[in-house]
């Protein structure tokens, strides 16, 4: 079997295994193509999507709080968090570029989908959480804090330590 055909066979098996694992845990998924899966929102879970920089801040907040939730990342610069159904974004988040709540039957590319720019992959695999998804409020609250944190950093860029600290060998 030529190398590419071998790769496609192995990847196809990985994609099918991921689809079966999602279905076994009640996550509705469909195969979009030979290289991608779609997670269908609205019945079992919804998905909150944020820009990668915001996603990193959300994860930092969750880690500090001792919360572990599934997180996926796309090669196009967004991270998404599966959450329980029934949530809503705050006005602040609705107005933030790159933030979206996928619900009511919307389809989201699920790991390990391949797209032209790379792979959709898990940053925190759902198996690590027993396929439990957090309440939407947990992620909405953390995302709102992350958006405000980023806005504050953009308004007040600059040094994080006093200007003379490094000159005299002090560490902060």
Short mmCIF file of N, CA and C in Angstrom, two decimals:
data_model
loop_
_atom_site.label_atom_id
_atom_site.label_comp_id
_atom_site.label_asym_id
_atom_site.label_seq_id
_atom_site.Cartn_x
_atom_site.Cartn_y
_atom_site.Cartn_z
N UNK A 1 0.85 -1.17 0.00
CA UNK A 1 0.00 0.00 0.00
C UNK A 1 0.90 1.24 0.00
N UNK A 2 0.72 2.14 -0.94
CA UNK A 2 1.53 3.37 -0.95
C UNK A 2 1.34 4.16 0.34
N UNK A 3 2.31 5.00 0.65
CA UNK A 3 2.30 5.75 1.91
C UNK A 3 1.03 6.55 2.13
N UNK A 4 0.55 7.28 1.12
CA UNK A 4 -0.63 8.11 1.29
C UNK A 4 -1.87 7.26 1.56
N UNK A 5 -2.00 6.16 0.84
CA UNK A 5 -3.15 5.28 1.07
C UNK A 5 -3.11 4.68 2.47
N UNK A 6 -1.92 4.37 2.95
CA UNK A 6 -1.76 3.84 4.30
C UNK A 6 -2.20 4.88 5.32
N UNK A 7 -1.77 6.12 5.12
CA UNK A 7 -2.15 7.21 6.01
C UNK A 7 -3.67 7.37 6.03
N UNK A 8 -4.28 7.39 4.86
CA UNK A 8 -5.73 7.57 4.76
C UNK A 8 -6.48 6.44 5.47
N UNK A 9 -5.97 5.23 5.37
CA UNK A 9 -6.62 4.10 6.04
C UNK A 9 -6.54 4.25 7.55
N UNK A 10 -5.37 4.61 8.06
CA UNK A 10 -5.20 4.78 9.50
C UNK A 10 -6.03 5.96 9.99
N UNK A 11 -6.00 7.08 9.27
CA UNK A 11 -6.76 8.26 9.68
C UNK A 11 -8.26 7.96 9.64
N UNK A 12 -8.71 7.26 8.61
CA UNK A 12 -10.12 6.89 8.52
C UNK A 12 -10.56 6.08 9.72
N UNK A 13 -9.71 5.16 10.17
CA UNK A 13 -10.02 4.36 11.36
C UNK A 13 -10.08 5.25 12.60
N UNK A 14 -9.17 6.21 12.71
CA UNK A 14 -9.17 7.12 13.85
C UNK A 14 -10.44 7.98 13.86
N UNK A 15 -10.84 8.44 12.69
CA UNK A 15 -12.05 9.26 12.58
C UNK A 15 -13.29 8.45 12.97
N UNK A 16 -13.37 7.22 12.48
CA UNK A 16 -14.51 6.36 12.84
C UNK A 16 -14.52 6.06 14.34
N UNK A 17 -13.35 5.82 14.91
CA UNK A 17 -13.27 5.55 16.35
C UNK A 17 -13.73 6.76 17.16
N UNK A 18 -13.32 7.95 16.73
CA UNK A 18 -13.76 9.17 17.42
C UNK A 18 -15.28 9.31 17.32
N UNK A 19 -15.83 9.08 16.14
CA UNK A 19 -17.29 9.19 15.95
C UNK A 19 -18.02 8.20 16.87
N UNK A 20 -17.54 6.97 16.94
CA UNK A 20 -18.18 5.97 17.81
C UNK A 20 -18.07 6.37 19.28
N UNK A 21 -16.94 6.92 19.66
CA UNK A 21 -16.76 7.35 21.05
C UNK A 21 -17.74 8.47 21.40
N UNK A 22 -17.89 9.44 20.49
CA UNK A 22 -18.86 10.52 20.72
C UNK A 22 -20.26 9.95 20.89
N UNK A 23 -20.66 9.09 19.97
CA UNK A 23 -22.01 8.51 20.00
C UNK A 23 -22.20 7.69 21.28
N UNK A 24 -21.20 6.91 21.67
CA UNK A 24 -21.30 6.10 22.88
C UNK A 24 -21.55 6.95 24.13
N UNK A 25 -21.12 8.21 24.09
CA UNK A 25 -21.29 9.09 25.24
C UNK A 25 -22.42 10.09 25.04
N UNK A 26 -23.25 9.85 24.02
CA UNK A 26 -24.42 10.68 23.81
C UNK A 26 -24.20 11.99 23.08
N UNK A 27 -23.02 12.16 22.49
CA UNK A 27 -22.75 13.39 21.74
C UNK A 27 -23.16 13.15 20.29
N UNK A 28 -24.13 13.89 19.77
CA UNK A 28 -24.59 13.67 18.39
C UNK A 28 -23.54 14.13 17.38
N UNK A 29 -23.16 13.23 16.52
CA UNK A 29 -22.12 13.52 15.54
C UNK A 29 -22.49 12.87 14.21
N UNK A 30 -22.08 13.51 13.13
CA UNK A 30 -22.25 12.94 11.80
C UNK A 30 -20.94 13.09 11.05
N UNK A 31 -20.72 12.19 10.13
CA UNK A 31 -19.52 12.27 9.30
C UNK A 31 -19.83 13.20 8.14
N UNK A 32 -19.06 14.28 8.04
CA UNK A 32 -19.27 15.24 6.96
C UNK A 32 -18.59 14.74 5.69
N UNK A 33 -17.38 14.22 5.86
CA UNK A 33 -16.61 13.71 4.74
C UNK A 33 -15.67 12.64 5.26
N UNK A 34 -14.79 12.15 4.39
CA UNK A 34 -13.84 11.13 4.81
C UNK A 34 -12.79 11.69 5.76
N UNK A 35 -12.75 13.01 5.93
CA UNK A 35 -11.73 13.62 6.78
C UNK A 35 -12.30 14.50 7.89
N UNK A 36 -13.63 14.54 8.03
CA UNK A 36 -14.16 15.42 9.07
C UNK A 36 -15.47 14.90 9.67
N UNK A 37 -15.63 15.26 10.94
CA UNK A 37 -16.84 14.95 11.70
C UNK A 37 -17.51 16.26 12.10
N UNK A 38 -18.82 16.22 12.19
CA UNK A 38 -19.57 17.38 12.67
C UNK A 38 -20.29 17.00 13.96
N UNK A 39 -20.10 17.82 14.97
CA UNK A 39 -20.82 17.68 16.23
C UNK A 39 -22.08 18.51 16.09
N UNK A 40 -23.23 17.92 16.33
CA UNK A 40 -24.51 18.62 16.17
C UNK A 40 -24.96 19.14 17.53
N UNK A 41 -25.21 20.43 17.60
CA UNK A 41 -25.57 21.08 18.85
C UNK A 41 -27.08 21.13 19.04
N UNK A 42 -27.49 21.49 20.25
CA UNK A 42 -28.89 21.78 20.51
C UNK A 42 -29.64 20.73 21.31
N UNK A 43 -29.29 19.47 21.20
CA UNK A 43 -30.05 18.46 21.94
C UNK A 43 -29.31 18.00 23.19
N UNK A 44 -28.05 17.68 23.06
CA UNK A 44 -27.26 17.18 24.19
C UNK A 44 -26.29 18.24 24.70
N UNK A 45 -25.77 19.02 23.79
CA UNK A 45 -24.79 20.04 24.15
C UNK A 45 -24.83 21.18 23.16
N UNK A 46 -24.27 22.29 23.57
CA UNK A 46 -24.03 23.45 22.72
C UNK A 46 -22.53 23.69 22.71
N UNK A 47 -22.08 24.62 21.90
CA UNK A 47 -20.66 24.92 21.82
C UNK A 47 -20.46 26.43 21.88
N UNK A 48 -19.58 26.87 22.77
CA UNK A 48 -19.18 28.27 22.82
C UNK A 48 -17.81 28.37 22.16
N UNK A 49 -17.73 29.20 21.14
CA UNK A 49 -16.49 29.39 20.37
C UNK A 49 -15.92 30.77 20.69
N UNK A 50 -14.61 30.81 20.90
CA UNK A 50 -13.92 32.07 21.21
C UNK A 50 -12.60 32.12 20.44
N UNK A 51 -12.04 33.32 20.25
CA UNK A 51 -10.69 33.40 19.66
C UNK A 51 -9.68 32.69 20.56
N UNK A 52 -8.61 32.20 19.95
CA UNK A 52 -7.61 31.42 20.70
C UNK A 52 -7.05 32.17 21.90
N UNK A 53 -6.76 33.46 21.76
CA UNK A 53 -6.20 34.23 22.89
C UNK A 53 -7.19 34.26 24.05
N UNK A 54 -8.45 34.41 23.75
CA UNK A 54 -9.49 34.39 24.78
C UNK A 54 -9.59 32.98 25.38
N UNK A 55 -9.52 31.96 24.53
CA UNK A 55 -9.58 30.57 24.98
C UNK A 55 -8.48 30.23 25.97
N UNK A 56 -7.27 30.75 25.70
CA UNK A 56 -6.16 30.50 26.64
C UNK A 56 -6.46 31.12 28.00
N UNK A 57 -7.03 32.31 28.01
CA UNK A 57 -7.39 32.97 29.27
C UNK A 57 -8.50 32.22 29.99
N UNK A 58 -9.48 31.74 29.23
CA UNK A 58 -10.56 30.96 29.84
C UNK A 58 -9.97 29.73 30.51
N UNK A 59 -9.08 29.03 29.80
CA UNK A 59 -8.46 27.83 30.37
C UNK A 59 -7.63 28.15 31.61
N UNK A 60 -6.93 29.28 31.60
CA UNK A 60 -6.13 29.67 32.76
C UNK A 60 -7.04 29.90 33.97
N UNK A 61 -8.18 30.56 33.76
CA UNK A 61 -9.13 30.79 34.85
C UNK A 61 -9.70 29.47 35.38
N UNK A 62 -10.06 28.60 34.45
CA UNK A 62 -10.64 27.31 34.86
C UNK A 62 -9.61 26.47 35.62
N UNK A 63 -8.36 26.49 35.14
CA UNK A 63 -7.29 25.75 35.82
C UNK A 63 -7.10 26.28 37.24
N UNK A 64 -7.10 27.62 37.38
CA UNK A 64 -6.93 28.22 38.71
C UNK A 64 -8.06 27.83 39.65
N UNK A 65 -9.24 27.62 39.08
CA UNK A 65 -10.41 27.23 39.88
C UNK A 65 -10.50 25.71 40.07
N UNK A 66 -9.57 24.96 39.46
CA UNK A 66 -9.58 23.51 39.58
C UNK A 66 -10.62 22.83 38.71
N UNK A 67 -11.13 23.54 37.70
CA UNK A 67 -12.14 22.98 36.80
C UNK A 67 -11.48 22.43 35.54
N UNK A 68 -11.89 21.24 35.15
CA UNK A 68 -11.39 20.63 33.92
C UNK A 68 -12.59 20.42 33.00
N UNK A 69 -12.52 21.02 31.82
CA UNK A 69 -13.62 20.92 30.85
C UNK A 69 -13.02 20.58 29.49
N UNK A 70 -13.81 19.96 28.62
CA UNK A 70 -13.31 19.69 27.27
C UNK A 70 -13.08 21.00 26.51
N UNK A 71 -12.00 21.03 25.73
CA UNK A 71 -11.67 22.21 24.93
C UNK A 71 -11.08 21.72 23.62
N UNK A 72 -11.57 22.26 22.51
CA UNK A 72 -11.02 21.94 21.20
C UNK A 72 -10.44 23.20 20.58
N UNK A 73 -9.47 23.02 19.70
CA UNK A 73 -8.85 24.14 19.00
C UNK A 73 -8.85 23.87 17.50
N UNK A 74 -9.00 24.94 16.75
CA UNK A 74 -8.98 24.82 15.30
C UNK A 74 -7.71 25.47 14.76
N UNK A 75 -7.29 25.10 13.57
CA UNK A 75 -6.10 25.72 13.00
C UNK A 75 -6.35 27.14 12.51
N UNK A 76 -7.60 27.58 12.54
CA UNK A 76 -7.92 28.93 12.08
C UNK A 76 -7.98 29.93 13.23
N UNK A 77 -7.58 29.53 14.41
CA UNK A 77 -7.45 30.47 15.52
C UNK A 77 -8.65 30.58 16.44
N UNK A 78 -9.46 29.56 16.52
CA UNK A 78 -10.54 29.62 17.50
C UNK A 78 -10.50 28.37 18.37
N UNK A 79 -10.98 28.53 19.57
CA UNK A 79 -11.13 27.42 20.51
C UNK A 79 -12.60 27.29 20.80
N UNK A 80 -13.04 26.06 21.06
CA UNK A 80 -14.44 25.91 21.43
C UNK A 80 -14.59 24.99 22.62
N UNK A 81 -15.67 25.28 23.37
CA UNK A 81 -15.97 24.60 24.62
C UNK A 81 -17.36 23.99 24.52
N UNK A 82 -17.50 22.66 24.57
CA UNK A 82 -18.85 22.09 24.64
C UNK A 82 -19.44 22.39 26.02
N UNK A 83 -20.70 22.79 26.03
CA UNK A 83 -21.39 23.13 27.27
C UNK A 83 -22.79 22.51 27.26
N UNK A 84 -23.42 22.47 28.42
CA UNK A 84 -24.80 22.00 28.49
C UNK A 84 -25.69 22.94 27.69
N UNK A 85 -26.80 22.45 27.22
CA UNK A 85 -27.71 23.26 26.42
C UNK A 85 -28.43 24.29 27.28
N UNK A 86 -28.98 25.29 26.61
CA UNK A 86 -29.85 26.25 27.29
C UNK A 86 -29.19 27.54 27.71
N UNK A 87 -27.94 27.76 27.39
CA UNK A 87 -27.27 28.98 27.80
C UNK A 87 -27.43 30.09 26.78
N UNK A 88 -26.94 31.25 27.15
CA UNK A 88 -26.95 32.41 26.25
C UNK A 88 -25.69 33.22 26.52
N UNK A 89 -25.25 33.92 25.49
CA UNK A 89 -24.11 34.81 25.65
C UNK A 89 -24.57 36.12 26.27
N UNK A 90 -23.69 36.76 27.00
CA UNK A 90 -23.98 38.10 27.50
C UNK A 90 -23.92 39.07 26.32
N UNK A 91 -24.47 40.26 26.49
CA UNK A 91 -24.40 41.27 25.43
C UNK A 91 -22.94 41.57 25.09
N UNK A 92 -22.11 41.65 26.12
CA UNK A 92 -20.69 41.93 25.93
C UNK A 92 -20.04 40.88 25.02
N UNK A 93 -20.33 39.60 25.26
CA UNK A 93 -19.75 38.54 24.44
C UNK A 93 -20.37 38.52 23.05
N UNK A 94 -21.66 38.78 22.94
CA UNK A 94 -22.32 38.79 21.63
C UNK A 94 -21.71 39.83 20.70
N UNK A 95 -21.20 40.90 21.29
CA UNK A 95 -20.61 41.98 20.51
C UNK A 95 -19.12 41.81 20.27
N UNK A 96 -18.54 40.74 20.80
CA UNK A 96 -17.10 40.50 20.66
C UNK A 96 -16.83 39.66 19.41
N UNK A 97 -15.95 40.17 18.56
CA UNK A 97 -15.60 39.45 17.33
C UNK A 97 -15.03 38.08 17.66
N UNK A 98 -15.50 37.07 16.94
CA UNK A 98 -14.98 35.72 17.10
C UNK A 98 -15.64 34.90 18.18
N UNK A 99 -16.57 35.49 18.93
CA UNK A 99 -17.28 34.76 19.99
C UNK A 99 -18.64 34.37 19.45
N UNK A 100 -18.99 33.10 19.61
CA UNK A 100 -20.28 32.62 19.12
C UNK A 100 -20.78 31.49 20.00
N UNK A 101 -22.10 31.39 20.10
CA UNK A 101 -22.75 30.26 20.75
C UNK A 101 -23.41 29.46 19.64
N UNK A 102 -22.98 28.22 19.48
CA UNK A 102 -23.56 27.32 18.48
C UNK A 102 -24.59 26.45 19.18
N UNK A 103 -25.84 26.56 18.73
CA UNK A 103 -26.94 25.82 19.34
C UNK A 103 -28.01 25.54 18.30
N UNK A 104 -29.07 24.91 18.71
CA UNK A 104 -30.26 24.69 17.87
C UNK A 104 -29.94 23.99 16.55
N UNK A 105 -29.13 22.94 16.63
CA UNK A 105 -28.85 22.15 15.44
C UNK A 105 -27.67 22.62 14.61
N UNK A 106 -26.95 23.61 15.08
CA UNK A 106 -25.75 24.06 14.36
C UNK A 106 -24.70 22.95 14.39
N UNK A 107 -23.91 22.87 13.34
CA UNK A 107 -22.85 21.85 13.25
C UNK A 107 -21.50 22.50 13.47
N UNK A 108 -20.66 21.83 14.27
CA UNK A 108 -19.32 22.32 14.58
C UNK A 108 -18.34 21.21 14.22
N UNK A 109 -17.25 21.57 13.53
CA UNK A 109 -16.23 20.57 13.21
C UNK A 109 -15.63 20.02 14.49
N UNK A 110 -15.64 18.70 14.61
CA UNK A 110 -15.16 18.04 15.82
C UNK A 110 -13.81 17.37 15.56
N UNK A 111 -12.96 17.32 16.59
CA UNK A 111 -11.71 16.59 16.46
C UNK A 111 -11.96 15.12 16.18
N UNK A 112 -11.17 14.47 15.41
CA UNK A 112 -9.94 14.90 14.76
C UNK A 112 -10.14 15.30 13.29
N UNK A 113 -11.02 16.24 13.02
CA UNK A 113 -11.29 16.66 11.65
C UNK A 113 -10.09 17.34 11.02
N UNK A 114 -9.89 17.04 9.75
CA UNK A 114 -8.83 17.66 8.98
C UNK A 114 -9.47 18.73 8.11
N UNK A 115 -8.88 19.91 8.11
CA UNK A 115 -9.31 21.02 7.27
C UNK A 115 -8.10 21.49 6.48
N UNK A 116 -8.30 22.31 5.45
CA UNK A 116 -7.15 22.71 4.62
C UNK A 116 -5.97 23.30 5.40
N UNK A 117 -6.24 24.00 6.51
CA UNK A 117 -5.16 24.64 7.27
C UNK A 117 -4.54 23.75 8.33
N UNK A 118 -5.08 22.57 8.56
CA UNK A 118 -4.55 21.69 9.61
C UNK A 118 -5.62 20.79 10.19
N UNK A 119 -5.59 20.65 11.53
CA UNK A 119 -6.48 19.72 12.22
C UNK A 119 -7.24 20.43 13.34
N UNK A 120 -8.47 20.03 13.51
CA UNK A 120 -9.21 20.40 14.71
C UNK A 120 -8.78 19.35 15.73
N UNK A 121 -8.33 19.80 16.89
CA UNK A 121 -7.80 18.86 17.87
C UNK A 121 -8.25 19.24 19.28
N UNK A 122 -8.20 18.25 20.17
CA UNK A 122 -8.55 18.50 21.57
C UNK A 122 -7.38 19.13 22.29
N UNK A 123 -7.64 20.21 23.01
CA UNK A 123 -6.67 20.77 23.97
C UNK A 123 -6.86 20.04 25.30
N UNK A 124 -8.13 19.75 25.63
CA UNK A 124 -8.48 18.90 26.77
C UNK A 124 -9.52 17.91 26.23
N UNK A 125 -9.15 16.66 26.17
CA UNK A 125 -10.03 15.64 25.61
C UNK A 125 -11.24 15.40 26.52
N UNK A 126 -12.41 15.17 25.93
CA UNK A 126 -13.60 14.94 26.75
C UNK A 126 -13.49 13.68 27.61
N UNK A 127 -12.67 12.74 27.22
CA UNK A 127 -12.49 11.53 28.03
C UNK A 127 -11.93 11.88 29.41
N UNK A 128 -11.15 12.97 29.49
CA UNK A 128 -10.58 13.39 30.78
C UNK A 128 -11.65 13.92 31.73
N UNK A 129 -12.82 14.26 31.20
CA UNK A 129 -13.91 14.77 32.03
C UNK A 129 -15.06 13.78 32.10
N UNK A 130 -14.86 12.58 31.59
CA UNK A 130 -15.93 11.61 31.55
C UNK A 130 -17.04 12.03 30.60
N UNK A 131 -16.69 12.84 29.62
CA UNK A 131 -17.64 13.37 28.65
C UNK A 131 -18.70 14.27 29.30
N UNK A 132 -18.44 14.73 30.50
CA UNK A 132 -19.33 15.69 31.14
C UNK A 132 -19.00 17.07 30.59
N UNK A 133 -20.03 17.84 30.35
CA UNK A 133 -19.82 19.21 29.87
C UNK A 133 -20.25 20.18 30.97
N UNK A 134 -19.58 21.32 31.05
CA UNK A 134 -19.92 22.28 32.11
C UNK A 134 -21.21 23.03 31.78
N UNK A 135 -21.69 23.73 32.78
CA UNK A 135 -22.83 24.61 32.55
C UNK A 135 -22.36 25.75 31.63
N UNK A 136 -23.24 26.26 30.79
CA UNK A 136 -22.82 27.36 29.93
C UNK A 136 -22.38 28.57 30.73
N UNK A 137 -22.98 28.78 31.90
CA UNK A 137 -22.63 29.94 32.71
C UNK A 137 -21.16 29.96 33.12
N UNK A 138 -20.59 28.79 33.40
CA UNK A 138 -19.18 28.72 33.78
C UNK A 138 -18.29 29.27 32.67
N UNK A 139 -18.56 28.83 31.45
CA UNK A 139 -17.72 29.27 30.32
C UNK A 139 -18.04 30.71 29.92
N UNK A 140 -19.31 31.07 29.95
CA UNK A 140 -19.69 32.46 29.61
C UNK A 140 -19.03 33.43 30.58
N UNK A 141 -19.07 33.12 31.87
CA UNK A 141 -18.45 33.99 32.87
C UNK A 141 -16.94 34.10 32.64
N UNK A 142 -16.29 32.96 32.43
CA UNK A 142 -14.83 32.96 32.21
C UNK A 142 -14.49 33.69 30.91
N UNK A 143 -15.29 33.51 29.87
CA UNK A 143 -15.03 34.19 28.59
C UNK A 143 -15.21 35.70 28.73
N UNK A 144 -16.23 36.13 29.46
CA UNK A 144 -16.43 37.56 29.68
C UNK A 144 -15.25 38.16 30.43
N UNK A 145 -14.77 37.46 31.46
CA UNK A 145 -13.57 37.93 32.18
C UNK A 145 -12.37 37.99 31.25
N UNK A 146 -12.22 36.98 30.38
CA UNK A 146 -11.08 36.96 29.45
C UNK A 146 -11.16 38.10 28.45
N UNK A 147 -12.35 38.40 27.97
CA UNK A 147 -12.52 39.51 27.02
C UNK A 147 -12.18 40.83 27.72
N UNK A 148 -12.64 41.01 28.95
CA UNK A 148 -12.32 42.24 29.69
C UNK A 148 -10.82 42.33 29.97
N UNK A 149 -10.20 41.21 30.32
CA UNK A 149 -8.76 41.19 30.60
C UNK A 149 -7.99 41.60 29.35
N UNK A 150 -8.36 41.06 28.20
CA UNK A 150 -7.67 41.40 26.95
C UNK A 150 -7.90 42.86 26.60
N UNK A 151 -9.11 43.36 26.79
CA UNK A 151 -9.40 44.77 26.49
C UNK A 151 -8.57 45.67 27.38
N UNK A 152 -8.43 45.31 28.66
CA UNK A 152 -7.62 46.10 29.58
C UNK A 152 -6.16 46.09 29.16
N UNK A 153 -5.66 44.94 28.72
CA UNK A 153 -4.27 44.85 28.27
C UNK A 153 -4.04 45.71 27.03
N UNK A 154 -5.03 45.79 26.16
CA UNK A 154 -4.89 46.61 24.95
C UNK A 154 -4.95 48.09 25.29
N UNK A 155 -5.74 48.47 26.31
CA UNK A 155 -5.83 49.87 26.72
C UNK A 155 -4.61 50.31 27.51
N UNK A 156 -4.00 49.39 28.24
CA UNK A 156 -2.87 49.73 29.11
C UNK A 156 -1.67 48.83 28.83
N UNK A 157 -1.13 48.88 27.61
CA UNK A 157 0.03 48.04 27.33
C UNK A 157 1.25 48.59 28.05
N UNK A 158 2.26 47.78 28.16
CA UNK A 158 3.50 48.28 28.76
C UNK A 158 4.13 47.27 29.67
N UNK A 159 5.12 47.77 30.39
CA UNK A 159 5.93 46.91 31.26
C UNK A 159 5.09 46.34 32.39
N UNK A 160 5.44 45.16 32.80
CA UNK A 160 4.77 44.51 33.90
C UNK A 160 5.58 44.65 35.20
N UNK A 161 6.73 45.25 35.12
CA UNK A 161 7.55 45.47 36.30
C UNK A 161 8.13 46.89 36.23
N UNK A 162 8.52 47.45 37.35
CA UNK A 162 9.09 48.79 37.32
C UNK A 162 10.27 48.87 36.37
N UNK A 163 10.41 50.01 35.71
CA UNK A 163 11.42 50.17 34.66
C UNK A 163 12.83 49.88 35.15
N UNK A 164 13.18 50.27 36.37
CA UNK A 164 14.54 50.08 36.85
C UNK A 164 14.81 48.73 37.47
N UNK A 165 13.82 47.88 37.55
CA UNK A 165 13.97 46.60 38.27
C UNK A 165 15.05 45.74 37.67
N UNK A 166 15.11 45.61 36.39
CA UNK A 166 16.12 44.74 35.78
C UNK A 166 17.50 45.37 35.82
N UNK A 167 17.55 46.68 35.80
CA UNK A 167 18.85 47.37 35.81
C UNK A 167 19.60 47.12 37.11
N UNK A 168 18.91 46.96 38.21
CA UNK A 168 19.57 46.75 39.49
C UNK A 168 19.51 45.29 39.93
N UNK A 169 19.01 44.43 39.05
CA UNK A 169 19.02 43.00 39.35
C UNK A 169 17.88 42.50 40.20
N UNK A 170 16.84 43.29 40.38
CA UNK A 170 15.69 42.84 41.16
C UNK A 170 14.81 41.94 40.32
N UNK A 171 14.17 41.02 40.95
CA UNK A 171 13.22 40.15 40.25
C UNK A 171 11.86 40.27 40.88
N UNK A 172 10.86 40.28 40.04
CA UNK A 172 9.48 40.35 40.51
C UNK A 172 8.73 39.14 40.10
#
